Amino acid sequence: MNPVKLDDIDKHILRILQTEGRISNKELAERINLTTTPTLERVRRLEREGVISSYEAKVDPKTVNMGFNAFVTVTLIAHRLPLLDEFTNAVKSIPEILACYNTTGDGDFLLHIVAKDVEDYELLMRTKLATLPDVQRLYTSIVLNVIKEQTNIPIL
């Protein structure tokens, strides 16, 4: 997808919505110094053009007993398209995998995984991750402490 042309008002809207996704259109309009109708039209255009892809609530993992974080580097045996499709479809079906990135370097994929605790992660590793198709090697890095974590994209 090609970048969308954004003016300063669009950028201001995006900065606000990334931190205050539930803000009312009236409040948003006041904050960007427009009336409600053009503000709503701009937000709808940003949604239609794919700049705003979704609205979500950020849940603190510890409050839902999923406070264990790990990153797993996955190295595949082969890189044939049918096997890659099988691998990616399997990854998409595991809810504990929050993100899967196809990477360069030592591994082929980097998975961000949550679990209840180390025992729960071990069970997940043995029953789901180790059975992923075409996997040669799994290398786990356990998160000891989160220093910085943000989902907001810098709008410069």
Tab-separated table of C-alpha atoms in Angstrom, residues 1-155:
chain	number	residue	atom	x	y	z
A	1	MET	CA	0.000	0.000	0.000
A	2	ASN	CA	1.322	3.422	-0.923
A	3	PRO	CA	1.617	6.181	1.672
A	4	VAL	CA	-1.435	8.443	1.955
A	5	LYS	CA	-1.007	12.212	1.686
A	6	LEU	CA	-1.703	13.704	5.111
A	7	ASP	CA	-1.981	17.363	6.021
A	8	ASP	CA	-1.269	18.788	9.483
A	9	ILE	CA	-4.897	18.374	10.596
A	10	ASP	CA	-4.909	14.699	9.555
A	11	LYS	CA	-1.688	14.170	11.507
A	12	HIS	CA	-3.166	15.895	14.554
A	13	ILE	CA	-6.246	13.652	14.345
A	14	LEU	CA	-4.053	10.541	14.147
A	15	ARG	CA	-1.934	11.580	17.135
A	16	ILE	CA	-5.065	12.084	19.231
A	17	LEU	CA	-6.870	8.920	18.108
A	18	GLN	CA	-3.824	6.724	18.774
A	19	THR	CA	-3.903	7.646	22.452
A	20	GLU	CA	-7.611	8.418	22.869
A	21	GLY	CA	-9.460	6.071	20.538
A	22	ARG	CA	-12.757	6.540	22.371
A	23	ILE	CA	-12.773	10.324	22.142
A	24	SER	CA	-16.084	11.701	20.909
A	25	ASN	CA	-16.220	13.394	17.531
A	26	LYS	CA	-17.318	16.596	19.283
A	27	GLU	CA	-14.278	16.566	21.597
A	28	LEU	CA	-11.960	15.683	18.713
A	29	ALA	CA	-13.376	18.547	16.635
A	30	GLU	CA	-12.786	20.987	19.492
A	31	ARG	CA	-9.200	19.773	19.946
A	32	ILE	CA	-8.316	20.225	16.266
A	33	ASN	CA	-10.293	23.484	15.905
A	34	LEU	CA	-12.818	22.268	13.309
A	35	THR	CA	-16.541	21.729	13.405
A	36	THR	CA	-17.905	18.226	13.881
A	37	THR	CA	-18.945	17.512	10.266
A	38	PRO	CA	-15.539	18.099	8.607
A	39	THR	CA	-13.849	16.283	11.498
A	40	LEU	CA	-16.035	13.220	11.000
A	41	GLU	CA	-15.459	13.373	7.229
A	42	ARG	CA	-11.686	13.412	7.784
A	43	VAL	CA	-11.802	10.464	10.199
A	44	ARG	CA	-13.985	8.468	7.799
A	45	ARG	CA	-11.573	9.261	4.919
A	46	LEU	CA	-8.614	8.111	7.045
A	47	GLU	CA	-10.496	4.876	7.780
A	48	ARG	CA	-11.529	4.378	4.134
A	49	GLU	CA	-7.963	4.941	2.895
A	50	GLY	CA	-6.612	2.410	5.402
A	51	VAL	CA	-4.608	4.903	7.472
A	52	ILE	CA	-6.747	3.957	10.472
A	53	SER	CA	-6.993	0.183	10.290
A	54	SER	CA	-8.870	-0.575	13.527
A	55	TYR	CA	-9.853	0.574	16.994
A	56	GLU	CA	-8.842	-1.594	19.930
A	57	ALA	CA	-8.724	-1.650	23.710
A	58	LYS	CA	-5.254	-2.294	25.141
A	59	VAL	CA	-5.544	-4.943	27.860
A	60	ASP	CA	-2.916	-5.258	30.600
A	61	PRO	CA	-1.798	-8.903	30.217
A	62	LYS	CA	-1.194	-9.343	33.952
A	63	THR	CA	-4.814	-8.505	34.773
A	64	VAL	CA	-6.014	-11.410	32.622
A	65	ASN	CA	-3.347	-13.829	33.871
A	66	MET	CA	-1.231	-13.697	30.691
A	67	GLY	CA	1.783	-11.801	32.057
A	68	PHE	CA	4.529	-14.121	30.756
A	69	ASN	CA	6.132	-12.769	27.560
A	70	ALA	CA	8.555	-14.504	25.247
A	71	PHE	CA	10.012	-13.964	21.814
A	72	VAL	CA	10.687	-17.080	19.805
A	73	THR	CA	12.984	-17.175	16.793
A	74	VAL	CA	11.840	-19.864	14.366
A	75	THR	CA	14.118	-21.403	11.762
A	76	LEU	CA	12.447	-23.474	9.076
A	77	ILE	CA	13.845	-26.585	7.423
A	78	ALA	CA	12.884	-25.503	3.910
A	79	HIS	CA	11.362	-22.460	2.251
A	80	ARG	CA	8.917	-23.996	-0.199
A	81	LEU	CA	5.746	-21.952	-0.654
A	82	PRO	CA	3.237	-24.674	0.348
A	83	LEU	CA	5.162	-25.277	3.587
A	84	LEU	CA	5.382	-21.529	4.297
A	85	ASP	CA	1.639	-21.216	3.813
A	86	GLU	CA	1.048	-24.170	6.119
A	87	PHE	CA	3.356	-22.643	8.751
A	88	THR	CA	1.779	-19.166	8.596
A	89	ASN	CA	-1.751	-20.590	8.747
A	90	ALA	CA	-0.825	-22.670	11.791
A	91	VAL	CA	0.692	-19.611	13.499
A	92	LYS	CA	-2.477	-17.597	12.854
A	93	SER	CA	-4.528	-20.263	14.645
A	94	ILE	CA	-2.608	-20.021	17.950
A	95	PRO	CA	-4.114	-17.216	20.080
A	96	GLU	CA	-1.090	-16.968	22.400
A	97	ILE	CA	1.004	-15.764	19.447
A	98	LEU	CA	0.378	-12.025	19.456
A	99	ALA	CA	2.614	-11.264	16.477
A	100	CYS	CA	4.587	-13.126	13.845
A	101	TYR	CA	7.247	-11.342	11.819
A	102	ASN	CA	9.035	-12.801	8.794
A	103	THR	CA	12.642	-11.714	9.363
A	104	THR	CA	16.154	-11.813	8.008
A	105	GLY	CA	19.133	-12.901	10.075
A	106	ASP	CA	19.538	-16.013	12.198
A	107	GLY	CA	15.930	-17.122	11.983
A	108	ASP	CA	13.078	-16.973	9.530
A	109	PHE	CA	10.314	-15.752	11.853
A	110	LEU	CA	10.062	-13.950	15.172
A	111	LEU	CA	7.032	-14.736	17.325
A	112	HIS	CA	5.777	-12.646	20.236
A	113	ILE	CA	4.048	-14.990	22.654
A	114	VAL	CA	2.133	-14.570	25.905
A	115	ALA	CA	1.318	-17.230	28.467
A	116	LYS	CA	0.234	-17.465	32.105
A	117	ASP	CA	3.644	-18.474	33.405
A	118	VAL	CA	6.716	-20.501	32.495
A	119	GLU	CA	4.879	-23.793	32.989
A	120	ASP	CA	2.081	-22.673	30.690
A	121	TYR	CA	4.680	-21.557	28.133
A	122	GLU	CA	6.423	-24.947	28.339
A	123	LEU	CA	3.111	-26.685	27.601
A	124	LEU	CA	2.473	-24.303	24.696
A	125	MET	CA	5.978	-24.991	23.394
A	126	ARG	CA	5.572	-28.773	23.524
A	127	THR	CA	1.987	-29.022	22.263
A	128	LYS	CA	1.765	-26.219	19.704
A	129	LEU	CA	5.069	-24.551	18.812
A	130	ALA	CA	7.151	-27.702	18.464
A	131	THR	CA	4.471	-29.164	16.203
A	132	LEU	CA	4.412	-26.251	13.756
A	133	PRO	CA	5.052	-27.462	10.197
A	134	ASP	CA	8.577	-27.370	8.735
A	135	VAL	CA	10.260	-26.122	11.941
A	136	GLN	CA	13.937	-26.928	12.284
A	137	ARG	CA	14.706	-24.886	15.397
A	138	LEU	CA	12.961	-22.778	18.045
A	139	TYR	CA	14.993	-20.348	20.144
A	140	THR	CA	13.202	-18.668	23.062
A	141	SER	CA	14.072	-15.351	24.693
A	142	ILE	CA	12.068	-14.743	27.874
A	143	VAL	CA	11.116	-11.157	28.689
A	144	LEU	CA	12.328	-10.267	32.180
A	145	ASN	CA	11.082	-6.676	32.218
A	146	VAL	CA	9.348	-4.415	29.703
A	147	ILE	CA	11.266	-1.147	29.397
A	148	LYS	CA	9.263	0.370	26.572
A	149	GLU	CA	6.232	-0.881	24.707
A	150	GLN	CA	4.079	1.260	22.512
A	151	THR	CA	1.652	0.723	19.704
A	152	ASN	CA	1.429	4.338	18.580
A	153	ILE	CA	3.124	5.035	15.250
A	154	PRO	CA	5.070	8.311	15.331
A	155	ILE	CA	3.226	10.804	13.117
